Short mmCIF file of C-alpha atoms in Angstrom, two decimals:
data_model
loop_
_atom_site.label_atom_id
_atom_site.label_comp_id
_atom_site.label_asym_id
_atom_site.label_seq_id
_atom_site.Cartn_x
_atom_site.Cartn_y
_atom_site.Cartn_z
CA UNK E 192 9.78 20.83 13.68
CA UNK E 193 13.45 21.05 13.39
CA UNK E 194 15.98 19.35 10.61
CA UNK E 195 17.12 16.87 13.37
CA UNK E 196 13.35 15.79 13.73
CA UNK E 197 13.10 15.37 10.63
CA UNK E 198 15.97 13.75 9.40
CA UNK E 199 14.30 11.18 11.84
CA UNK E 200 11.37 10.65 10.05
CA UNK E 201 12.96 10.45 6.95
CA UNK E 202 14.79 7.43 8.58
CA UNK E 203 11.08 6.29 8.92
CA UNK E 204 10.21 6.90 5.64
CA UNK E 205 12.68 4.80 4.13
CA UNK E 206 12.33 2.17 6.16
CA UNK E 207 8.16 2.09 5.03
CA UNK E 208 9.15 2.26 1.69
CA UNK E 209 11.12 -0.47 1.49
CA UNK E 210 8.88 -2.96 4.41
CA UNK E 211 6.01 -1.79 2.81
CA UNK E 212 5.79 -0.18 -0.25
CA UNK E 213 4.80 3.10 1.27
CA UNK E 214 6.87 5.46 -0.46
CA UNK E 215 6.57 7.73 2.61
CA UNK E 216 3.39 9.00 1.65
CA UNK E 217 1.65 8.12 5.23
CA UNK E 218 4.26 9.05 7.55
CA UNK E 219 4.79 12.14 5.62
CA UNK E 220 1.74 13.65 5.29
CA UNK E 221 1.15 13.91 9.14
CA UNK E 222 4.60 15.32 9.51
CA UNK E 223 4.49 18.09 7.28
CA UNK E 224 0.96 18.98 8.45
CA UNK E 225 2.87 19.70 12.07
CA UNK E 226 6.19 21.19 10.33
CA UNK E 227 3.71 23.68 8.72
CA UNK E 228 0.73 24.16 11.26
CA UNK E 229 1.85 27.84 10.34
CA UNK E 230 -0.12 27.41 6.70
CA UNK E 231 -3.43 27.03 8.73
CA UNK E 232 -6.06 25.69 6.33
CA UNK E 233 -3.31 25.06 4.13
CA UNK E 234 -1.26 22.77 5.63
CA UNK E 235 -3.45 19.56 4.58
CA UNK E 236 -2.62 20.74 0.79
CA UNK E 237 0.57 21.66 1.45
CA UNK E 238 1.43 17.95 3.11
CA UNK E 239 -0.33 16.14 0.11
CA UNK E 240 2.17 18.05 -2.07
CA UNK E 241 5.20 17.10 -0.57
CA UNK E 242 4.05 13.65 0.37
CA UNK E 243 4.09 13.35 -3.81
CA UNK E 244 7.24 15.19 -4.15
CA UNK E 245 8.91 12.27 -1.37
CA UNK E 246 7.28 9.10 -2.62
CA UNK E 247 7.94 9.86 -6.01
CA UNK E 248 11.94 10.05 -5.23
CA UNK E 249 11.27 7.13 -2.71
CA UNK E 250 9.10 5.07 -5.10
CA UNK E 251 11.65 5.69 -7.94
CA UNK E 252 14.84 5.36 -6.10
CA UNK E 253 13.01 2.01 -4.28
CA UNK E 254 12.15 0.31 -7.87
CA UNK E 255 15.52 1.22 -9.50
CA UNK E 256 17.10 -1.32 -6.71
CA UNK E 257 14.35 -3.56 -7.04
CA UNK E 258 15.74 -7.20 -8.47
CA UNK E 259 14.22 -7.58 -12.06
CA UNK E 260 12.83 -11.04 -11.20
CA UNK E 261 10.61 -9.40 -8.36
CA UNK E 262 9.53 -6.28 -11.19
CA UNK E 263 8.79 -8.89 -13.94
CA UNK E 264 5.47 -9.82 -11.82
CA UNK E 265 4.25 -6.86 -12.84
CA UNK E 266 4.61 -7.37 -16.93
CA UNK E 267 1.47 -6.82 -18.49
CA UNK E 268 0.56 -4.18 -16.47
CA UNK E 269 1.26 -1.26 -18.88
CA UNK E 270 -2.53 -0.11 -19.27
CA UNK E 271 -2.85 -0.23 -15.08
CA UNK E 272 -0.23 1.94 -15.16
CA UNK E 273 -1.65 4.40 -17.83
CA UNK E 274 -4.77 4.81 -15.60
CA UNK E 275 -2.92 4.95 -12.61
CA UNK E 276 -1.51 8.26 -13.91
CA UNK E 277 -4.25 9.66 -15.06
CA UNK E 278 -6.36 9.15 -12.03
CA UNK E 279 -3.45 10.43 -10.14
CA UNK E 280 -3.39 13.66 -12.35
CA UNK E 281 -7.25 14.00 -11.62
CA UNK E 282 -7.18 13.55 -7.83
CA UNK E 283 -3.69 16.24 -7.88
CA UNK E 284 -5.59 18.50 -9.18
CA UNK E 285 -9.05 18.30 -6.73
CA UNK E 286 -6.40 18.43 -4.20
CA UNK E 287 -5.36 22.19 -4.69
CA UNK E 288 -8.93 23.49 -4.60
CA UNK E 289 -10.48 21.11 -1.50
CA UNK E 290 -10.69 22.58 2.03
CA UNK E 291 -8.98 21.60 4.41
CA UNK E 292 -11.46 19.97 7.01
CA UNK E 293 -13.21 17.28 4.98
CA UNK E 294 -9.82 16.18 3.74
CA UNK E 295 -8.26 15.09 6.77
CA UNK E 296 -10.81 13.48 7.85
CA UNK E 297 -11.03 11.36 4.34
CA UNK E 298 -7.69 10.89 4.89
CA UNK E 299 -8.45 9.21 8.47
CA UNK E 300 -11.75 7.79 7.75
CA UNK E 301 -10.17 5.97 4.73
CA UNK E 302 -6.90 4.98 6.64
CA UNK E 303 -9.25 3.51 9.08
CA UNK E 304 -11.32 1.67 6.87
CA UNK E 305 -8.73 0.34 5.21
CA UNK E 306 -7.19 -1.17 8.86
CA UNK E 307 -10.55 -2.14 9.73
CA UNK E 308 -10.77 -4.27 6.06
CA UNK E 309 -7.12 -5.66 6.92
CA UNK E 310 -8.33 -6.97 10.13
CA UNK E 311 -11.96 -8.57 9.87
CA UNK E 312 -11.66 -10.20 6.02
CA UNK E 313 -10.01 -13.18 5.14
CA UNK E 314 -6.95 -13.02 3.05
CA UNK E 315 -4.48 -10.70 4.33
CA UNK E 316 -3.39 -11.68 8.15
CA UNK E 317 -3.40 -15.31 7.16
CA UNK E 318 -2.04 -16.24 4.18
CA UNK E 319 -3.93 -16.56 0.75
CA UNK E 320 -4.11 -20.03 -1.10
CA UNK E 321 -4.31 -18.69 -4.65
CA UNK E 322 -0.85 -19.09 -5.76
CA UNK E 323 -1.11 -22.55 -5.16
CA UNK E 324 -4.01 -22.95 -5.89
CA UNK E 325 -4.09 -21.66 -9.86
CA UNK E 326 -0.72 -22.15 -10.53
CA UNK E 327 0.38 -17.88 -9.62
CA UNK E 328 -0.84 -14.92 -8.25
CA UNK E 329 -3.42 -12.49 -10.18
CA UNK E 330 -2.79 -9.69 -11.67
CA UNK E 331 -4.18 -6.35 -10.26
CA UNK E 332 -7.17 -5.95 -12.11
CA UNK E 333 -6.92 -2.71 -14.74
CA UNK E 334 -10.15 -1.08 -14.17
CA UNK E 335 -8.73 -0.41 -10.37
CA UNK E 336 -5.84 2.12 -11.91
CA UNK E 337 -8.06 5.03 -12.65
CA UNK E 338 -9.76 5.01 -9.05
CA UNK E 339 -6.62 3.74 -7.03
CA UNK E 340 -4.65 7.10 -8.67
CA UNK E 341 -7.25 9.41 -8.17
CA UNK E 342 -7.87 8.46 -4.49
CA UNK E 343 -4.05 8.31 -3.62
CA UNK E 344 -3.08 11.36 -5.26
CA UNK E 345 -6.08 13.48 -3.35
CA UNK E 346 -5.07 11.88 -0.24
CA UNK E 347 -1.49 11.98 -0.55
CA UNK E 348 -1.17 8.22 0.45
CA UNK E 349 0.67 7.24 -2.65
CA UNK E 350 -1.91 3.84 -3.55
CA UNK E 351 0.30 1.43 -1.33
CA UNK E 352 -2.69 0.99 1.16
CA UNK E 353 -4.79 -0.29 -1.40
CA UNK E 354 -2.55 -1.95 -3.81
CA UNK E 355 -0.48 -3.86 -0.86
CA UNK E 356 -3.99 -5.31 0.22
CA UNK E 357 -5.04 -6.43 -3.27
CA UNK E 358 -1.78 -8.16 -4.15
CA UNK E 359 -1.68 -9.94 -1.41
CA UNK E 360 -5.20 -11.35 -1.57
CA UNK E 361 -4.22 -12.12 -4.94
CA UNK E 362 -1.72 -14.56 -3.69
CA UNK E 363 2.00 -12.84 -3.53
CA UNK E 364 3.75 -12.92 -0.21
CA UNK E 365 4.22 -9.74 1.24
CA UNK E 366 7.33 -9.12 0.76
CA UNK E 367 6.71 -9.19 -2.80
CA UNK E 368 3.63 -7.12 -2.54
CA UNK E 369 5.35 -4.16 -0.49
CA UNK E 370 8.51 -4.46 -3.55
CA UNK E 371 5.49 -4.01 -6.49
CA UNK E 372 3.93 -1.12 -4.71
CA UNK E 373 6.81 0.92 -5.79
CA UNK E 374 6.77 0.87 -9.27
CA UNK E 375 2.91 1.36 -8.98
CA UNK E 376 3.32 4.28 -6.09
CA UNK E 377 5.65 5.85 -8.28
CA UNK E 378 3.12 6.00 -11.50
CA UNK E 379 0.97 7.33 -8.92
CA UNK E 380 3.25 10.00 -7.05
CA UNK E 381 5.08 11.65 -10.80
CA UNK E 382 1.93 12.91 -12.03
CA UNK E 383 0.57 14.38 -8.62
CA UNK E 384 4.07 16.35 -8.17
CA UNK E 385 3.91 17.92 -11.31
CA UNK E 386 0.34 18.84 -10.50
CA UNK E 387 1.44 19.74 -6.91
CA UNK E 388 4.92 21.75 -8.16
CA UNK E 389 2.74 23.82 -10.53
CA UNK E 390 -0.48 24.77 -8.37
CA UNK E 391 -0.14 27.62 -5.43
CA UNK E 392 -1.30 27.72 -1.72
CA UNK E 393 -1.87 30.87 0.31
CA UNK E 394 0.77 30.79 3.31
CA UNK E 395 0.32 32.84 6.06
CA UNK E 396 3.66 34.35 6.72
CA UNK E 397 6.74 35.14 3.98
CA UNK E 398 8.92 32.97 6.41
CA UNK E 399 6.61 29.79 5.27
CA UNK E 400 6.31 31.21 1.95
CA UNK E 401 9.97 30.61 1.07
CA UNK E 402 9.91 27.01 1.58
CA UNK E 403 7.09 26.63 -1.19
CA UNK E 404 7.68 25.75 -4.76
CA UNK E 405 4.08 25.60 -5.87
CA UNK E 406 2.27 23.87 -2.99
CA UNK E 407 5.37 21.81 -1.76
CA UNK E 408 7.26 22.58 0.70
CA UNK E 409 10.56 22.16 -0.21
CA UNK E 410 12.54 22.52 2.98
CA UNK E 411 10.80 19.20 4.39
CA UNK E 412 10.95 17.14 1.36
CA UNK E 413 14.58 17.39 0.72
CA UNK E 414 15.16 17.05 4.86
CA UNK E 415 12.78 13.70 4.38
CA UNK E 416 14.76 12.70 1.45
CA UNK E 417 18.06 13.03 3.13
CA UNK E 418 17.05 10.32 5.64
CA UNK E 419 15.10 8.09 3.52
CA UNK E 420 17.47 7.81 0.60
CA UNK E 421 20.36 5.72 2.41
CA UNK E 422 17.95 4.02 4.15
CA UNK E 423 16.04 2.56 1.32
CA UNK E 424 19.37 1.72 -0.44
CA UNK E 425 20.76 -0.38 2.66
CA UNK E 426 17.80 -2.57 2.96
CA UNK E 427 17.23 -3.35 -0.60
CA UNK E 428 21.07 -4.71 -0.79
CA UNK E 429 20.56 -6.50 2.62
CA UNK E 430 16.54 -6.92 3.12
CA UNK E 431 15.55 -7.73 6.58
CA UNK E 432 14.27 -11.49 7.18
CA UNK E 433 10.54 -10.84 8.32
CA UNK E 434 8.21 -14.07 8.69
CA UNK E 435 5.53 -13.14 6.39
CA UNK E 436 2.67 -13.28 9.24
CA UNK E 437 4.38 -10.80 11.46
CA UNK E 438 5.13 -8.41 7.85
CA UNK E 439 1.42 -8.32 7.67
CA UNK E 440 0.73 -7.42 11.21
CA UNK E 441 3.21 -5.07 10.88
CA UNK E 442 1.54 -3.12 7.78
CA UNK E 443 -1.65 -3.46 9.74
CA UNK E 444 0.21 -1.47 12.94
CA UNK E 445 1.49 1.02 10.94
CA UNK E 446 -1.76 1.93 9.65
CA UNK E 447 -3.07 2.48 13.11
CA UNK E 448 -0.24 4.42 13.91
CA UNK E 449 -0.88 6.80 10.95
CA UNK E 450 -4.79 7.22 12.24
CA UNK E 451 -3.78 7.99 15.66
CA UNK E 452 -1.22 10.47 14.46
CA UNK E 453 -4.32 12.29 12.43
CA UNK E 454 -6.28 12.54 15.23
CA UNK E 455 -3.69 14.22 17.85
CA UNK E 456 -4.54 17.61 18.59
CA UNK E 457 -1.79 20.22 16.78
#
């Protein structure tokens, strides 16, 4: 896949981290699985890696433009945090030892589930009464941190598919729910690049070997990065006007997209 290529899907990337919290972590981990098909069974590691190295910038980058009376929502939430990281740190590390095959195919089976949850229960296509009806939204339970990292991290899907969903069934519109997922993605996405920078993959040829800083490939994340960047500081200074109805469908396509793109022959 050439920088032109992309540069275009780091245009994409931006744009899901700011519409939905994604921090790039979805669209990138199919795209640097076909940038580096070379890798073989290493190219599933090798795309969780980056896709930590990109949301973390994203997710950062994303939150530091954030307004503070869309962050203060989240106050309280220092312990959620804590056990974000840690199960992040966990699920980084089962990463760099798991093969390949079974992976992926969490990685689909899970996206899928997730759509599949999106579209059949109650709360999250049509909008949730619990702001009005108690007075606010709820706050992201804490006992959820220490799974939601560890999951994300392994995955490389940066938590946004599951912490989206829950804040918006606990009552926050979604553009507010796609804005929080930052902050939490990127509690999420520092821990598993640290893991990520420091483990090692086997690449097949020296050519694909020096891209790699640990298992990342660093070639892809800084192309990503150089699309998403502007992108994700444009819309946060003028943020598109989405009816919240068609923001959910929206997040709901996207995830679709992502399982299709897992299952294409490469």
């Amino acid at each position: 896949m050439d920088v032109v290529a992309l540069l275009g899907i780091g245009v994409l990337t931006g744009l899901t981290t700011v519409l939905f919290g994604f921090g790039g972590g979805f669209v990138a981990v199919p795209v640097v699985m076909w940038a580096d098909t070379g890798l073989g069974p290493d190219a599933m590691r090798v795309a969780t890696a980056t896709s930590a190295v990109v949301m973390v910038v994203n997710s950062g980058f994303a939150t530091a433009v954030t307004p503070r009376h869309t962050l203060v929502r989240l106050r309280g939430s220092g312990a959620l945090v804590v056990l974000l990281a840690g199960g992040a740190s966990v699920g980084a590390l089962a990463a760099l030892h798991a093969p390949f095959g079974p992976v992926r195919w969490a990685f689909v089976v899970y996206v899928a589930l997730t759509l599949a949850d999106l579209l059949l229960r109650p709360g999250f296509l049509r909008p949730c009464a619990q702001e009005t009806a108690t007075g606010g939204p709820k706050r992201l339970p804490t006992a959820f941190g220490a799974p939601i990292g560890a999951v994300a991290a392994f995955l490389g899907v940066g938590g946004s598919v599951m912490t989206v969903p829950a804040m918006r069934r606990a009552g926050h519109p979604m553009r507010v729910a796609t804005a929080l997922a930052n902050p939490l993605t990127f509690a999420i996405a520092l821990p598993a690049a640290a893991v990520s920078l420091g483990g090692s993959a086997t690449p097949v040829t020296e050519h694909v070997q020096a891209h790699l800083a640990g298992t990342v490939d660093l070639r892809a994340a800084v192309t990503l990065l150089a699309g998403a960047l502007p992108v994700i500081a444009v819309l946060r200074r003028r943020p598109p006007k989405i009816a919240d109805r068609t923001h959910a469908w929206a997040y709901a396509a996207l995830l679709a997209l992502v399982v299709v793109a897992m299952l294409l022959p490469r």
